[in-house]
Amino acid sequence: MTVDPPIRLADPADADEIAAMSREFIEHGLPWTWRPGRVLKAILNPETNVAVIRAERGLVAFGIMEYLESDAYLVLLAVRAESRRRGFGSALLEWLEASASVAGAQRIRLDARRDNAAARTFYNEHGYHEVAINRGRYSDGVDGIRLEKWLRPANAR
Ligand SMILES: CC(C)(COP(=O)(O)OP(=O)(O)OC[C@H]1O[C@@H](n2cnc3c(N)ncnc32)[C@H](O)[C@@H]1OP(=O)(O)O)[C@@H](O)C(=O)NCCC(=O)NCCS
C-alpha cells in the first residue's frame, strides 16, 4: 500500500516529535523511556530502521524496527490519533516488513499490551500470531502479548 504523504527513513530532526508521540500514544501512563536522545541513537544505528510519515502539519506516524540475528523486532509503531483508520499504520508496517525481508529477517516479533485491543486486532489483521503471554510485563502490571509473523519458513535461510 502506498500513502500520501510518503514513507521515508527518519532523520535526526524527527527525533523530538517521535519521542513526543511515543510518550503520548505508547508510553502514556508509564515511565517515558523513548526520550529524544534514545530515538536519535536509534535513527543513527544501522541495525535499526526508523521510518516516518510526515505531513506539512507535522509527524503523522512512525515505526522503529531493530534487526537482530535472524529476527527483526518491531519496537514501536504509532499513528497520531486523528489520522488513524486511514491505512497509515498498515502502510508503515508493510514498509518495515519489506525492509526486514530484504535485510534477511526470517521473522518479525513484537510485544503489545494485553489491554491494547486496537493494536492486537491491527497486528492480527496483518498476519501476526499471538504466541505467549508475559505476565506483568509492563511497569503498571499489565500483561504483555508476544506476537510474531514468519516472513519465510524457519529452515529456509
Ligand atoms: C495500532 C495503530 C498503529 C493502527 O494504526 P492505523 O493507521 O489506525 O491502522 P490502519 O488504518 O492501517 O488499520 C488497519 C486495520 O487494523 C484494524 N484496526 C486498526 N485500528 C483498530 C481499532 N481501533 N479497533 C479495531 N481494529 C482496528 C482494522 O482491521 C483496520 O482495518 P479497517 O480500518 O479497514 O477496519 C494505531 O491505532 C496506533 O497508533 N495506536 C496507538 C499506538 C499503539 O498502540 N501502537 C502499537 C503498539 S507499539
mmCIF file of C-alpha atoms and ligand atoms in Angstrom:
data_model
loop_
_atom_site.group_PDB
_atom_site.id
_atom_site.type_symbol
_atom_site.label_atom_id
_atom_site.label_comp_id
_atom_site.label_asym_id
_atom_site.label_seq_id
_atom_site.Cartn_x
_atom_site.Cartn_y
_atom_site.Cartn_z
ATOM 1 C CA MET A 1 0.000 0.000 0.000
ATOM 2 C CA THR A 2 1.323 3.472 -0.811
ATOM 3 C CA VAL A 3 0.279 6.523 1.131
ATOM 4 C CA ASP A 4 0.409 10.243 0.672
ATOM 5 C CA PRO A 5 2.475 11.737 2.276
ATOM 6 C CA PRO A 6 5.026 9.002 1.582
ATOM 7 C CA ILE A 7 7.036 6.894 3.992
ATOM 8 C CA ARG A 8 10.722 7.700 4.409
ATOM 9 C CA LEU A 9 13.571 6.919 6.789
ATOM 10 C CA ALA A 10 13.698 9.272 9.750
ATOM 11 C CA ASP A 11 16.427 11.856 10.028
ATOM 12 C CA PRO A 12 17.794 13.390 13.241
ATOM 13 C CA ALA A 13 15.374 16.326 13.007
ATOM 14 C CA ASP A 14 12.467 13.868 13.542
ATOM 15 C CA ALA A 15 13.732 12.642 16.926
ATOM 16 C CA ASP A 16 11.906 15.127 19.176
ATOM 17 C CA GLU A 17 8.495 14.539 17.603
ATOM 18 C CA ILE A 18 8.933 10.763 17.588
ATOM 19 C CA ALA A 19 9.793 10.841 21.289
ATOM 20 C CA ALA A 20 6.786 13.076 21.999
ATOM 21 C CA MET A 21 4.482 10.719 20.082
ATOM 22 C CA SER A 22 5.875 7.732 21.950
ATOM 23 C CA ARG A 23 5.157 9.424 25.266
ATOM 24 C CA GLU A 24 1.642 10.436 24.229
ATOM 25 C CA PHE A 25 0.459 7.342 22.355
ATOM 26 C CA ILE A 26 2.547 4.386 23.568
ATOM 27 C CA GLU A 27 4.162 5.120 26.925
ATOM 28 C CA HIS A 28 1.153 7.057 28.191
ATOM 29 C CA GLY A 29 0.873 6.487 31.981
ATOM 30 C CA LEU A 30 4.227 4.669 32.041
ATOM 31 C CA PRO A 31 7.760 5.954 32.585
ATOM 32 C CA TRP A 32 8.897 7.792 29.435
ATOM 33 C CA THR A 33 11.806 5.699 28.136
ATOM 34 C CA TRP A 34 11.875 6.755 24.469
ATOM 35 C CA ARG A 35 13.201 10.248 25.007
ATOM 36 C CA PRO A 36 14.758 12.254 22.174
ATOM 37 C CA GLY A 37 18.324 11.044 22.874
ATOM 38 C CA ARG A 38 17.326 7.374 22.663
ATOM 39 C CA VAL A 39 15.314 7.976 19.494
ATOM 40 C CA LEU A 40 18.275 9.804 17.948
ATOM 41 C CA LYS A 41 20.543 6.833 18.713
ATOM 42 C CA ALA A 42 18.042 4.536 17.006
ATOM 43 C CA ILE A 43 17.914 6.812 13.949
ATOM 44 C CA LEU A 44 21.714 6.739 13.698
ATOM 45 C CA ASN A 45 22.030 2.989 14.380
ATOM 46 C CA PRO A 46 22.484 0.976 11.145
ATOM 47 C CA GLU A 47 20.892 -2.073 12.844
ATOM 48 C CA THR A 48 17.659 -0.142 13.393
ATOM 49 C CA ASN A 49 15.157 1.222 10.906
ATOM 50 C CA VAL A 50 13.186 4.266 11.956
ATOM 51 C CA ALA A 51 10.520 5.192 9.410
ATOM 52 C CA VAL A 52 8.171 8.159 9.421
ATOM 53 C CA ILE A 53 5.222 9.654 7.619
ATOM 54 C CA ARG A 54 5.364 13.438 7.807
ATOM 55 C CA ALA A 55 2.767 15.893 6.566
ATOM 56 C CA GLU A 56 3.045 19.678 6.462
ATOM 57 C CA ARG A 57 1.284 19.864 9.819
ATOM 58 C CA GLY A 58 3.857 17.566 11.453
ATOM 59 C CA LEU A 59 4.610 13.930 12.091
ATOM 60 C CA VAL A 60 1.676 11.621 11.299
ATOM 61 C CA ALA A 61 3.192 8.228 12.113
ATOM 62 C CA PHE A 62 6.453 6.494 12.941
ATOM 63 C CA GLY A 63 7.788 2.986 13.415
ATOM 64 C CA ILE A 64 11.023 1.638 14.871
ATOM 65 C CA MET A 65 12.318 -1.816 13.953
ATOM 66 C CA GLU A 66 15.536 -3.417 15.214
ATOM 67 C CA TYR A 67 17.370 -6.096 13.302
ATOM 68 C CA LEU A 68 18.599 -8.927 15.481
ATOM 69 C CA GLU A 69 20.386 -12.061 14.243
ATOM 70 C CA SER A 70 17.683 -13.669 12.121
ATOM 71 C CA ASP A 71 14.696 -11.858 13.561
ATOM 72 C CA ALA A 72 13.528 -8.314 13.412
ATOM 73 C CA TYR A 73 11.848 -6.749 16.428
ATOM 74 C CA LEU A 74 9.206 -4.084 15.999
ATOM 75 C CA VAL A 75 9.911 -1.817 18.937
ATOM 76 C CA LEU A 76 7.354 0.972 18.463
ATOM 77 C CA LEU A 77 4.680 1.922 15.955
ATOM 78 C CA ALA A 78 2.195 4.745 16.306
ATOM 79 C CA VAL A 79 -0.145 6.857 14.229
ATOM 80 C CA ARG A 80 -1.375 10.217 15.511
ATOM 81 C CA ALA A 81 -4.887 9.757 16.938
ATOM 82 C CA GLU A 82 -6.681 11.977 14.408
ATOM 83 C CA SER A 83 -5.059 10.123 11.470
ATOM 84 C CA ARG A 84 -5.991 6.550 12.451
ATOM 85 C CA ARG A 85 -8.108 4.101 10.429
ATOM 86 C CA ARG A 86 -6.869 5.602 7.181
ATOM 87 C CA GLY A 87 -4.262 2.988 6.369
ATOM 88 C CA PHE A 88 -1.154 4.827 7.619
ATOM 89 C CA GLY A 89 -0.343 2.170 10.225
ATOM 90 C CA SER A 90 -0.728 -0.615 7.651
ATOM 91 C CA ALA A 91 1.432 1.173 5.084
ATOM 92 C CA LEU A 92 4.174 1.778 7.635
ATOM 93 C CA LEU A 93 4.075 -1.799 8.899
ATOM 94 C CA GLU A 94 4.234 -3.184 5.357
ATOM 95 C CA TRP A 95 7.172 -0.883 4.561
ATOM 96 C CA LEU A 96 9.060 -2.059 7.665
ATOM 97 C CA GLU A 97 8.247 -5.701 6.871
ATOM 98 C CA ALA A 98 9.540 -5.322 3.308
ATOM 99 C CA SER A 99 12.755 -3.735 4.612
ATOM 100 C CA ALA A 100 13.208 -6.544 7.155
ATOM 101 C CA SER A 101 12.670 -9.135 4.458
ATOM 102 C CA VAL A 102 15.275 -7.527 2.197
ATOM 103 C CA ALA A 103 17.669 -7.411 5.179
ATOM 104 C CA GLY A 104 17.264 -11.197 5.535
ATOM 105 C CA ALA A 105 14.999 -11.406 8.584
ATOM 106 C CA GLN A 106 13.064 -14.669 8.905
ATOM 107 C CA ARG A 107 10.572 -13.495 11.463
ATOM 108 C CA ILE A 108 9.224 -10.316 12.993
ATOM 109 C CA ARG A 109 8.386 -10.241 16.674
ATOM 110 C CA LEU A 110 6.756 -7.597 18.815
ATOM 111 C CA ASP A 111 5.043 -7.144 22.157
ATOM 112 C CA ALA A 112 1.706 -5.473 22.752
ATOM 113 C CA ARG A 113 -0.133 -4.668 25.934
ATOM 114 C CA ARG A 114 -2.856 -7.191 26.641
ATOM 115 C CA ASP A 115 -5.344 -4.321 27.079
ATOM 116 C CA ASN A 116 -4.469 -2.770 23.691
ATOM 117 C CA ALA A 117 -7.305 -4.225 21.651
ATOM 118 C CA ALA A 118 -6.699 -1.855 18.714
ATOM 119 C CA ALA A 119 -3.077 -2.917 18.327
ATOM 120 C CA ARG A 120 -3.827 -6.630 18.780
ATOM 121 C CA THR A 121 -6.563 -6.503 16.136
ATOM 122 C CA PHE A 122 -4.324 -4.471 13.831
ATOM 123 C CA TYR A 123 -1.452 -6.984 14.071
ATOM 124 C CA ASN A 124 -3.787 -9.975 13.783
ATOM 125 C CA GLU A 125 -5.158 -8.427 10.579
ATOM 126 C CA HIS A 126 -1.578 -8.293 9.311
ATOM 127 C CA GLY A 127 -0.932 -11.991 9.937
ATOM 128 C CA TYR A 128 0.734 -11.799 13.353
ATOM 129 C CA HIS A 129 0.060 -14.694 15.733
ATOM 130 C CA GLU A 130 -0.198 -14.302 19.469
ATOM 131 C CA VAL A 131 2.298 -16.820 20.827
ATOM 132 C CA ALA A 132 2.842 -16.050 24.515
ATOM 133 C CA ILE A 133 1.593 -14.068 27.477
ATOM 134 C CA ASN A 134 4.237 -12.292 29.510
ATOM 135 C CA ARG A 135 2.648 -11.744 32.930
ATOM 136 C CA GLY A 136 3.035 -8.240 34.326
ATOM 137 C CA ARG A 137 5.487 -7.220 31.600
ATOM 138 C CA TYR A 138 4.655 -3.536 31.808
ATOM 139 C CA SER A 139 5.516 -1.366 34.778
ATOM 140 C CA ASP A 140 1.838 -0.762 35.559
ATOM 141 C CA GLY A 141 1.303 -4.529 35.910
ATOM 142 C CA VAL A 142 -0.451 -5.114 32.567
ATOM 143 C CA ASP A 143 0.442 -8.370 30.792
ATOM 144 C CA GLY A 144 2.331 -8.357 27.527
ATOM 145 C CA ILE A 145 1.311 -10.390 24.489
ATOM 146 C CA ARG A 146 4.131 -11.607 22.255
ATOM 147 C CA LEU A 147 3.196 -11.645 18.576
ATOM 148 C CA GLU A 148 5.180 -12.931 15.661
ATOM 149 C CA LYS A 149 4.977 -13.297 11.906
ATOM 150 C CA TRP A 150 7.169 -15.558 9.833
ATOM 151 C CA LEU A 151 8.445 -13.975 6.633
ATOM 152 C CA ARG A 152 9.827 -17.293 5.381
ATOM 153 C CA PRO A 153 9.955 -20.857 6.758
ATOM 154 C CA ALA A 154 12.206 -21.411 9.784
ATOM 155 C CA ASN A 155 14.615 -23.719 7.935
ATOM 156 C CA ALA A 156 14.892 -21.618 4.750
ATOM 157 C CA ARG A 157 17.983 -19.383 5.061
HETATM 158 C C1 LIG B 1 -2.381 0.347 16.192
HETATM 159 C C2 LIG B 1 -2.252 1.558 15.233
HETATM 160 C C3 LIG B 1 -0.770 1.750 14.882
HETATM 161 C C4 LIG B 1 -3.073 1.295 13.957
HETATM 162 O O1 LIG B 1 -2.845 2.359 13.037
HETATM 163 P P1 LIG B 1 -3.941 2.784 11.927
HETATM 164 O O2 LIG B 1 -3.285 3.720 10.978
HETATM 165 O O3 LIG B 1 -5.185 3.243 12.591
HETATM 166 O O4 LIG B 1 -4.223 1.378 11.236
HETATM 167 P P2 LIG B 1 -4.933 1.090 9.812
HETATM 168 O O5 LIG B 1 -5.801 2.248 9.426
HETATM 169 O O6 LIG B 1 -3.878 0.697 8.851
HETATM 170 O O7 LIG B 1 -5.849 -0.171 10.207
HETATM 171 C C5 LIG B 1 -5.760 -1.434 9.556
HETATM 172 C C6 LIG B 1 -6.734 -2.399 10.208
HETATM 173 O O8 LIG B 1 -6.323 -2.687 11.562
HETATM 174 C C7 LIG B 1 -7.508 -2.887 12.373
HETATM 175 N N1 LIG B 1 -7.630 -1.808 13.363
HETATM 176 C C8 LIG B 1 -6.899 -0.673 13.433
HETATM 177 N N2 LIG B 1 -7.304 0.067 14.500
HETATM 178 C C9 LIG B 1 -8.297 -0.609 15.090
HETATM 179 C C10 LIG B 1 -9.131 -0.348 16.219
HETATM 180 N N3 LIG B 1 -9.016 0.780 16.952
HETATM 181 N N4 LIG B 1 -10.066 -1.272 16.573
HETATM 182 C C11 LIG B 1 -10.215 -2.401 15.839
HETATM 183 N N5 LIG B 1 -9.465 -2.703 14.735
HETATM 184 C C12 LIG B 1 -8.518 -1.818 14.380
HETATM 185 C C13 LIG B 1 -8.683 -2.817 11.408
HETATM 186 O O9 LIG B 1 -8.898 -4.127 10.901
HETATM 187 C C14 LIG B 1 -8.150 -1.890 10.334
HETATM 188 O O10 LIG B 1 -8.813 -2.011 9.100
HETATM 189 P P3 LIG B 1 -10.189 -1.164 8.843
HETATM 190 O O11 LIG B 1 -9.913 0.257 9.251
HETATM 191 O O12 LIG B 1 -10.407 -1.334 7.366
HETATM 192 O O13 LIG B 1 -11.233 -1.813 9.710
HETATM 193 C C15 LIG B 1 -2.844 2.847 15.898
HETATM 194 O O14 LIG B 1 -4.111 2.555 16.449
HETATM 195 C C16 LIG B 1 -1.980 3.450 16.998
HETATM 196 O O15 LIG B 1 -1.066 4.229 16.728
HETATM 197 N N6 LIG B 1 -2.267 3.115 18.284
HETATM 198 C C17 LIG B 1 -1.538 3.708 19.407
HETATM 199 C C18 LIG B 1 -0.115 3.203 19.496
HETATM 200 C C19 LIG B 1 -0.072 1.695 19.610
HETATM 201 O O16 LIG B 1 -0.841 1.077 20.326
HETATM 202 N N7 LIG B 1 0.893 1.088 18.870
HETATM 203 C C20 LIG B 1 1.061 -0.356 18.837
HETATM 204 C C21 LIG B 1 1.853 -0.888 19.951
HETATM 205 S S1 LIG B 1 3.548 -0.321 19.880
#
